[in-house]
mmCIF file with all atom_site columns, C-alpha atoms in Angstrom:
data_model
loop_
_atom_site.group_PDB
_atom_site.id
_atom_site.type_symbol
_atom_site.label_atom_id
_atom_site.label_alt_id
_atom_site.label_comp_id
_atom_site.label_asym_id
_atom_site.label_entity_id
_atom_site.label_seq_id
_atom_site.pdbx_PDB_ins_code
_atom_site.Cartn_x
_atom_site.Cartn_y
_atom_site.Cartn_z
_atom_site.occupancy
_atom_site.B_iso_or_equiv
_atom_site.pdbx_formal_charge
_atom_site.auth_seq_id
_atom_site.auth_comp_id
_atom_site.auth_asym_id
_atom_site.auth_atom_id
_atom_site.pdbx_PDB_model_num
ATOM 1   C CA . MET N 1 1   ? 65.736 -61.239  -138.287 1.00 0.00 ? 1   MET N CA 1
ATOM 2   C CA . ILE N 1 2   ? 64.993 -61.159  -134.041 1.00 0.00 ? 2   ILE N CA 1
ATOM 3   C CA . GLU N 1 3   ? 68.057 -61.477  -132.347 1.00 0.00 ? 3   GLU N CA 1
ATOM 4   C CA . ILE N 1 4   ? 67.792 -62.504  -128.657 1.00 0.00 ? 4   ILE N CA 1
ATOM 5   C CA . SER N 1 5   ? 70.527 -61.863  -125.711 1.00 0.00 ? 5   SER N CA 1
ATOM 6   C CA . VAL N 1 6   ? 70.466 -62.917  -122.436 1.00 0.00 ? 6   VAL N CA 1
ATOM 7   C CA . LYS N 1 7   ? 73.036 -60.821  -119.933 1.00 0.00 ? 7   LYS N CA 1
ATOM 8   C CA . GLY N 1 8   ? 74.637 -63.266  -117.701 1.00 0.00 ? 8   GLY N CA 1
ATOM 9   C CA . LEU N 1 9   ? 73.541 -66.842  -119.223 1.00 0.00 ? 9   LEU N CA 1
ATOM 10  C CA . ASP N 1 10  ? 77.088 -67.869  -119.611 1.00 0.00 ? 10  ASP N CA 1
ATOM 11  C CA . ASP N 1 11  ? 77.866 -67.391  -115.711 1.00 0.00 ? 11  ASP N CA 1
ATOM 12  C CA . VAL N 1 12  ? 75.020 -69.091  -115.103 1.00 0.00 ? 12  VAL N CA 1
ATOM 13  C CA . LEU N 1 13  ? 75.681 -72.223  -117.516 1.00 0.00 ? 13  LEU N CA 1
ATOM 14  C CA . ASP N 1 14  ? 79.201 -72.326  -116.142 1.00 0.00 ? 14  ASP N CA 1
ATOM 15  C CA . ALA N 1 15  ? 77.814 -71.983  -112.152 1.00 0.00 ? 15  ALA N CA 1
ATOM 16  C CA . LEU N 1 16  ? 75.613 -74.861  -113.116 1.00 0.00 ? 16  LEU N CA 1
ATOM 17  C CA . ASP N 1 17  ? 78.549 -76.697  -114.074 1.00 0.00 ? 17  ASP N CA 1
ATOM 18  C CA . ARG N 1 18  ? 80.514 -76.625  -111.275 1.00 0.00 ? 18  ARG N CA 1
ATOM 19  C CA . LEU N 1 19  ? 77.565 -77.610  -108.694 1.00 0.00 ? 19  LEU N CA 1
ATOM 20  C CA . GLY N 1 20  ? 77.697 -81.268  -107.946 1.00 0.00 ? 20  GLY N CA 1
ATOM 21  C CA . GLN N 1 21  ? 74.600 -83.468  -108.064 1.00 0.00 ? 21  GLN N CA 1
ATOM 22  C CA . ASP N 1 22  ? 73.832 -83.319  -104.206 1.00 0.00 ? 22  ASP N CA 1
ATOM 23  C CA . GLU N 1 23  ? 74.011 -79.696  -104.737 1.00 0.00 ? 23  GLU N CA 1
ATOM 24  C CA . LEU N 1 24  ? 71.688 -79.172  -107.714 1.00 0.00 ? 24  LEU N CA 1
ATOM 25  C CA . MET N 1 25  ? 69.293 -81.217  -106.023 1.00 0.00 ? 25  MET N CA 1
ATOM 26  C CA . ASP N 1 26  ? 69.189 -79.204  -102.976 1.00 0.00 ? 26  ASP N CA 1
ATOM 27  C CA . ALA N 1 27  ? 68.995 -76.336  -104.852 1.00 0.00 ? 27  ALA N CA 1
ATOM 28  C CA . ALA N 1 28  ? 66.183 -77.504  -106.500 1.00 0.00 ? 28  ALA N CA 1
ATOM 29  C CA . ARG N 1 29  ? 64.100 -78.713  -103.699 1.00 0.00 ? 29  ARG N CA 1
ATOM 30  C CA . PRO N 1 30  ? 62.576 -75.328  -102.664 1.00 0.00 ? 30  PRO N CA 1
ATOM 31  C CA . GLY N 1 31  ? 61.230 -74.629  -106.362 1.00 0.00 ? 31  GLY N CA 1
ATOM 32  C CA . LEU N 1 32  ? 59.834 -78.773  -106.264 1.00 0.00 ? 32  LEU N CA 1
ATOM 33  C CA . LYS N 1 33  ? 58.173 -78.125  -103.499 1.00 0.00 ? 33  LYS N CA 1
ATOM 34  C CA . LYS N 1 34  ? 56.689 -75.296  -104.330 1.00 0.00 ? 34  LYS N CA 1
ATOM 35  C CA . GLY N 1 35  ? 55.584 -76.620  -107.791 1.00 0.00 ? 35  GLY N CA 1
ATOM 36  C CA . ILE N 1 36  ? 53.960 -79.483  -106.131 1.00 0.00 ? 36  ILE N CA 1
ATOM 37  C CA . GLU N 1 37  ? 52.018 -77.547  -103.907 1.00 0.00 ? 37  GLU N CA 1
ATOM 38  C CA . LEU N 1 38  ? 51.008 -75.856  -106.866 1.00 0.00 ? 38  LEU N CA 1
ATOM 39  C CA . ILE N 1 39  ? 49.689 -78.996  -108.219 1.00 0.00 ? 39  ILE N CA 1
ATOM 40  C CA . ARG N 1 40  ? 48.240 -80.111  -105.092 1.00 0.00 ? 40  ARG N CA 1
ATOM 41  C CA . GLY N 1 41  ? 46.040 -76.936  -104.512 1.00 0.00 ? 41  GLY N CA 1
ATOM 42  C CA . ASP N 1 42  ? 44.504 -77.527  -107.916 1.00 0.00 ? 42  ASP N CA 1
ATOM 43  C CA . ALA N 1 43  ? 44.055 -81.298  -107.567 1.00 0.00 ? 43  ALA N CA 1
ATOM 44  C CA . GLN N 1 44  ? 41.966 -80.184  -104.134 1.00 0.00 ? 44  GLN N CA 1
ATOM 45  C CA . ALA N 1 45  ? 40.074 -77.591  -105.620 1.00 0.00 ? 45  ALA N CA 1
ATOM 46  C CA . ASN N 1 46  ? 39.224 -79.943  -108.458 1.00 0.00 ? 46  ASN N CA 1
ATOM 47  C CA . CYS N 1 47  ? 38.632 -83.197  -106.508 1.00 0.00 ? 47  CYS N CA 1
ATOM 48  C CA . PRO N 1 48  ? 34.954 -84.659  -106.046 1.00 0.00 ? 48  PRO N CA 1
ATOM 49  C CA . VAL N 1 49  ? 33.325 -84.230  -102.748 1.00 0.00 ? 49  VAL N CA 1
ATOM 50  C CA . ASP N 1 50  ? 31.808 -86.299  -100.733 1.00 0.00 ? 50  ASP N CA 1
ATOM 51  C CA . THR N 1 51  ? 32.372 -86.623  -97.272  1.00 0.00 ? 51  THR N CA 1
ATOM 52  C CA . GLY N 1 52  ? 35.945 -84.221  -97.524  1.00 0.00 ? 52  GLY N CA 1
ATOM 53  C CA . GLU N 1 53  ? 38.141 -87.513  -96.999  1.00 0.00 ? 53  GLU N CA 1
ATOM 54  C CA . LEU N 1 54  ? 39.590 -88.001  -100.357 1.00 0.00 ? 54  LEU N CA 1
ATOM 55  C CA . ARG N 1 55  ? 40.315 -84.029  -100.593 1.00 0.00 ? 55  ARG N CA 1
ATOM 56  C CA . GLU N 1 56  ? 41.882 -84.176  -97.197  1.00 0.00 ? 56  GLU N CA 1
ATOM 57  C CA . LYS N 1 57  ? 43.926 -86.585  -98.117  1.00 0.00 ? 57  LYS N CA 1
ATOM 58  C CA . ILE N 1 58  ? 45.829 -85.150  -101.522 1.00 0.00 ? 58  ILE N CA 1
ATOM 59  C CA . LYS N 1 59  ? 49.537 -85.118  -100.180 1.00 0.00 ? 59  LYS N CA 1
ATOM 60  C CA . THR N 1 60  ? 52.859 -84.253  -101.471 1.00 0.00 ? 60  THR N CA 1
ATOM 61  C CA . ARG N 1 61  ? 56.178 -85.773  -100.592 1.00 0.00 ? 61  ARG N CA 1
ATOM 62  C CA . ILE N 1 62  ? 59.650 -85.625  -101.838 1.00 0.00 ? 62  ILE N CA 1
ATOM 63  C CA . LYS N 1 63  ? 61.412 -88.317  -102.807 1.00 0.00 ? 63  LYS N CA 1
ATOM 64  C CA . LYS N 1 64  ? 65.288 -88.540  -103.496 1.00 0.00 ? 64  LYS N CA 1
ATOM 65  C CA . THR N 1 65  ? 67.594 -91.006  -104.646 1.00 0.00 ? 65  THR N CA 1
ATOM 66  C CA . ASP N 1 66  ? 71.399 -90.981  -105.932 1.00 0.00 ? 66  ASP N CA 1
ATOM 67  C CA . ASP N 1 67  ? 71.036 -89.621  -109.026 1.00 0.00 ? 67  ASP N CA 1
ATOM 68  C CA . ALA N 1 68  ? 67.337 -88.042  -108.691 1.00 0.00 ? 68  ALA N CA 1
ATOM 69  C CA . MET N 1 69  ? 65.010 -85.852  -107.097 1.00 0.00 ? 69  MET N CA 1
ATOM 70  C CA . VAL N 1 70  ? 60.868 -86.598  -107.830 1.00 0.00 ? 70  VAL N CA 1
ATOM 71  C CA . GLY N 1 71  ? 58.051 -84.328  -106.174 1.00 0.00 ? 71  GLY N CA 1
ATOM 72  C CA . GLU N 1 72  ? 54.784 -86.555  -105.920 1.00 0.00 ? 72  GLU N CA 1
ATOM 73  C CA . VAL N 1 73  ? 51.536 -85.598  -105.153 1.00 0.00 ? 73  VAL N CA 1
ATOM 74  C CA . TYR N 1 74  ? 49.087 -88.012  -104.352 1.00 0.00 ? 74  TYR N CA 1
ATOM 75  C CA . SER N 1 75  ? 45.885 -89.161  -103.167 1.00 0.00 ? 75  SER N CA 1
ATOM 76  C CA . GLY N 1 76  ? 46.160 -91.418  -99.535  1.00 0.00 ? 76  GLY N CA 1
ATOM 77  C CA . ALA N 1 77  ? 42.596 -92.082  -99.475  1.00 0.00 ? 77  ALA N CA 1
ATOM 78  C CA . PRO N 1 78  ? 41.879 -96.072  -100.336 1.00 0.00 ? 78  PRO N CA 1
ATOM 79  C CA . HIS N 1 79  ? 38.936 -95.069  -103.178 1.00 0.00 ? 79  HIS N CA 1
ATOM 80  C CA . GLY N 1 80  ? 41.360 -91.801  -104.354 1.00 0.00 ? 80  GLY N CA 1
ATOM 81  C CA . ILE N 1 81  ? 42.519 -94.647  -107.417 1.00 0.00 ? 81  ILE N CA 1
ATOM 82  C CA . TYR N 1 82  ? 38.461 -95.118  -108.258 1.00 0.00 ? 82  TYR N CA 1
ATOM 83  C CA . VAL N 1 83  ? 37.746 -91.816  -108.449 1.00 0.00 ? 83  VAL N CA 1
ATOM 84  C CA . GLU N 1 84  ? 40.418 -90.828  -110.594 1.00 0.00 ? 84  GLU N CA 1
ATOM 85  C CA . MET N 1 85  ? 40.160 -93.881  -113.145 1.00 0.00 ? 85  MET N CA 1
ATOM 86  C CA . GLY N 1 86  ? 36.115 -94.853  -112.985 1.00 0.00 ? 86  GLY N CA 1
ATOM 87  C CA . THR N 1 87  ? 35.068 -98.265  -111.622 1.00 0.00 ? 87  THR N CA 1
ATOM 88  C CA . GLY N 1 88  ? 33.112 -101.204 -114.078 1.00 0.00 ? 88  GLY N CA 1
ATOM 89  C CA . PRO N 1 89  ? 31.620 -100.797 -117.748 1.00 0.00 ? 89  PRO N CA 1
ATOM 90  C CA . LYS N 1 90  ? 31.223 -96.737  -116.819 1.00 0.00 ? 90  LYS N CA 1
ATOM 91  C CA . GLY N 1 91  ? 34.580 -96.052  -115.871 1.00 0.00 ? 91  GLY N CA 1
ATOM 92  C CA . ASN N 1 92  ? 36.073 -98.049  -118.842 1.00 0.00 ? 92  ASN N CA 1
ATOM 93  C CA . ARG N 1 93  ? 34.140 -95.605  -121.259 1.00 0.00 ? 93  ARG N CA 1
ATOM 94  C CA . SER N 1 94  ? 35.425 -92.387  -119.592 1.00 0.00 ? 94  SER N CA 1
ATOM 95  C CA . HIS N 1 95  ? 38.946 -91.815  -119.584 1.00 0.00 ? 95  HIS N CA 1
ATOM 96  C CA . ALA N 1 96  ? 39.114 -88.387  -120.742 1.00 0.00 ? 96  ALA N CA 1
ATOM 97  C CA . GLY N 1 97  ? 41.226 -86.363  -118.535 1.00 0.00 ? 97  GLY N CA 1
ATOM 98  C CA . THR N 1 98  ? 42.916 -89.328  -116.849 1.00 0.00 ? 98  THR N CA 1
ATOM 99  C CA . ASN N 1 99  ? 46.762 -90.586  -117.060 1.00 0.00 ? 99  ASN N CA 1
ATOM 100 C CA . PRO N 1 100 ? 47.450 -92.368  -120.302 1.00 0.00 ? 100 PRO N CA 1
ATOM 101 C CA . GLU N 1 101 ? 49.793 -94.417  -118.892 1.00 0.00 ? 101 GLU N CA 1
ATOM 102 C CA . TRP N 1 102 ? 47.766 -95.704  -116.315 1.00 0.00 ? 102 TRP N CA 1
ATOM 103 C CA . GLN N 1 103 ? 45.112 -96.735  -118.599 1.00 0.00 ? 103 GLN N CA 1
ATOM 104 C CA . ALA N 1 104 ? 47.409 -99.274  -120.355 1.00 0.00 ? 104 ALA N CA 1
ATOM 105 C CA . GLU N 1 105 ? 47.390 -100.482 -116.321 1.00 0.00 ? 105 GLU N CA 1
ATOM 106 C CA . VAL N 1 106 ? 44.159 -100.204 -114.953 1.00 0.00 ? 106 VAL N CA 1
ATOM 107 C CA . THR N 1 107 ? 41.684 -103.394 -116.133 1.00 0.00 ? 107 THR N CA 1
ATOM 108 C CA . TYR N 1 108 ? 37.767 -103.154 -115.570 1.00 0.00 ? 108 TYR N CA 1
ATOM 109 C CA . ARG N 1 109 ? 35.014 -105.586 -114.327 1.00 0.00 ? 109 ARG N CA 1
ATOM 110 C CA . PRO N 1 110 ? 33.352 -105.938 -117.748 1.00 0.00 ? 110 PRO N CA 1
ATOM 111 C CA . ASP N 1 111 ? 29.716 -106.427 -115.776 1.00 0.00 ? 111 ASP N CA 1
ATOM 112 C CA . GLY N 1 112 ? 28.032 -105.059 -113.240 1.00 0.00 ? 112 GLY N CA 1
ATOM 113 C CA . TRP N 1 113 ? 28.192 -106.642 -109.378 1.00 0.00 ? 113 TRP N CA 1
ATOM 114 C CA . VAL N 1 114 ? 26.079 -106.332 -106.097 1.00 0.00 ? 114 VAL N CA 1
ATOM 115 C CA . TYR N 1 115 ? 27.108 -104.698 -102.987 1.00 0.00 ? 115 TYR N CA 1
ATOM 116 C CA . PRO N 1 116 ? 25.874 -104.250 -99.533  1.00 0.00 ? 116 PRO N CA 1
ATOM 117 C CA . THR N 1 117 ? 24.820 -101.041 -98.310  1.00 0.00 ? 117 THR N CA 1
ATOM 118 C CA . LYS N 1 118 ? 25.376 -100.312 -94.838  1.00 0.00 ? 118 LYS N CA 1
ATOM 119 C CA . ASP N 1 119 ? 21.611 -100.537 -93.958  1.00 0.00 ? 119 ASP N CA 1
ATOM 120 C CA . GLY N 1 120 ? 21.655 -104.222 -95.031  1.00 0.00 ? 120 GLY N CA 1
ATOM 121 C CA . GLU N 1 121 ? 20.408 -104.146 -98.342  1.00 0.00 ? 121 GLU N CA 1
ATOM 122 C CA . PHE N 1 122 ? 21.765 -105.088 -101.692 1.00 0.00 ? 122 PHE N CA 1
ATOM 123 C CA . ARG N 1 123 ? 22.439 -102.600 -104.693 1.00 0.00 ? 123 ARG N CA 1
ATOM 124 C CA . PHE N 1 124 ? 23.536 -103.615 -108.068 1.00 0.00 ? 124 PHE N CA 1
ATOM 125 C CA . THR N 1 125 ? 25.946 -100.981 -110.020 1.00 0.00 ? 125 THR N CA 1
ATOM 126 C CA . ARG N 1 126 ? 27.687 -100.821 -113.326 1.00 0.00 ? 126 ARG N CA 1
ATOM 127 C CA . GLY N 1 127 ? 30.246 -98.811  -112.007 1.00 0.00 ? 127 GLY N CA 1
ATOM 128 C CA . MET N 1 128 ? 31.251 -95.033  -112.008 1.00 0.00 ? 128 MET N CA 1
ATOM 129 C CA . PRO N 1 129 ? 32.878 -92.964  -114.639 1.00 0.00 ? 129 PRO N CA 1
ATOM 130 C CA . ALA N 1 130 ? 35.986 -91.286  -113.845 1.00 0.00 ? 130 ALA N CA 1
ATOM 131 C CA . ARG N 1 131 ? 36.627 -88.131  -112.382 1.00 0.00 ? 131 ARG N CA 1
ATOM 132 C CA . PRO N 1 132 ? 40.118 -87.107  -112.732 1.00 0.00 ? 132 PRO N CA 1
ATOM 133 C CA . PHE N 1 133 ? 41.390 -84.706  -110.272 1.00 0.00 ? 133 PHE N CA 1
ATOM 134 C CA . LEU N 1 134 ? 45.195 -85.750  -110.040 1.00 0.00 ? 134 LEU N CA 1
ATOM 135 C CA . TYR N 1 135 ? 46.465 -86.064  -113.401 1.00 0.00 ? 135 TYR N CA 1
ATOM 136 C CA . PRO N 1 136 ? 44.299 -82.620  -114.792 1.00 0.00 ? 136 PRO N CA 1
ATOM 137 C CA . ALA N 1 137 ? 46.055 -80.511  -111.870 1.00 0.00 ? 137 ALA N CA 1
ATOM 138 C CA . PHE N 1 138 ? 49.610 -81.836  -112.967 1.00 0.00 ? 138 PHE N CA 1
ATOM 139 C CA . LYS N 1 139 ? 48.706 -81.266  -116.621 1.00 0.00 ? 139 LYS N CA 1
ATOM 140 C CA . ALA N 1 140 ? 47.593 -77.708  -115.721 1.00 0.00 ? 140 ALA N CA 1
ATOM 141 C CA . ASN N 1 141 ? 50.494 -76.665  -113.904 1.00 0.00 ? 141 ASN N CA 1
ATOM 142 C CA . GLU N 1 142 ? 53.246 -78.699  -115.434 1.00 0.00 ? 142 GLU N CA 1
ATOM 143 C CA . ALA N 1 143 ? 55.246 -75.622  -116.894 1.00 0.00 ? 143 ALA N CA 1
ATOM 144 C CA . LYS N 1 144 ? 55.184 -73.504  -113.768 1.00 0.00 ? 144 LYS N CA 1
ATOM 145 C CA . ALA N 1 145 ? 56.264 -76.507  -111.767 1.00 0.00 ? 145 ALA N CA 1
ATOM 146 C CA . GLN N 1 146 ? 59.275 -76.680  -113.776 1.00 0.00 ? 146 GLN N CA 1
ATOM 147 C CA . GLU N 1 147 ? 59.645 -73.405  -113.953 1.00 0.00 ? 147 GLU N CA 1
ATOM 148 C CA . MET N 1 148 ? 59.771 -72.976  -110.237 1.00 0.00 ? 148 MET N CA 1
ATOM 149 C CA . VAL N 1 149 ? 62.577 -75.870  -110.015 1.00 0.00 ? 149 VAL N CA 1
ATOM 150 C CA . ALA N 1 150 ? 64.078 -73.624  -112.352 1.00 0.00 ? 150 ALA N CA 1
ATOM 151 C CA . LYS N 1 151 ? 64.073 -70.717  -111.050 1.00 0.00 ? 151 LYS N CA 1
ATOM 152 C CA . ALA N 1 152 ? 65.222 -71.847  -107.527 1.00 0.00 ? 152 ALA N CA 1
ATOM 153 C CA . VAL N 1 153 ? 68.279 -73.303  -109.130 1.00 0.00 ? 153 VAL N CA 1
ATOM 154 C CA . ILE N 1 154 ? 69.541 -70.170  -110.914 1.00 0.00 ? 154 ILE N CA 1
ATOM 155 C CA . ARG N 1 155 ? 68.592 -68.042  -107.442 1.00 0.00 ? 155 ARG N CA 1
ATOM 156 C CA . HIS N 1 156 ? 71.062 -70.699  -105.741 1.00 0.00 ? 156 HIS N CA 1
ATOM 157 C CA . VAL N 1 157 ? 73.629 -70.229  -108.424 1.00 0.00 ? 157 VAL N CA 1
ATOM 158 C CA . GLU N 1 158 ? 73.387 -66.592  -108.093 1.00 0.00 ? 158 GLU N CA 1
ATOM 159 C CA . GLY N 1 159 ? 73.648 -66.694  -104.735 1.00 0.00 ? 159 GLY N CA 1
ATOM 160 C CA . GLY N 1 160 ? 70.382 -65.846  -103.552 1.00 0.00 ? 160 GLY N CA 1
#
């Protein structure tokens, strides 16, 4: 038989019960900020780079409503979603590492298409495979980010 005891846990749980919703969210904010910055750093490190615009435009934000606070890591580059999820038939065949919820929402053009280049020529493409960088960064750091939020709340409750 293994027995584990955590000293002071009852005090922490009592203190959490006394916190109001706003105070709890305020207590969690520093940990949430650290957590999404961790995810952002990983996304930037694993982001495919051509011009660097995509990497530079990986941003974070915290949204607070009446009953929730959500940390987001997102790409502000217009082409970010195409890199993350792929395009055309090639993208449709390469979902490994992408967000399963997004997979259900994305539709792919079933054939190739022609597009103009900067030098006035035309090129044919069947799209590009997915090169996910946001979702893998989230999955790799999800537990650490949650731990950062929990530690921030506990520090607040303990008065530190």
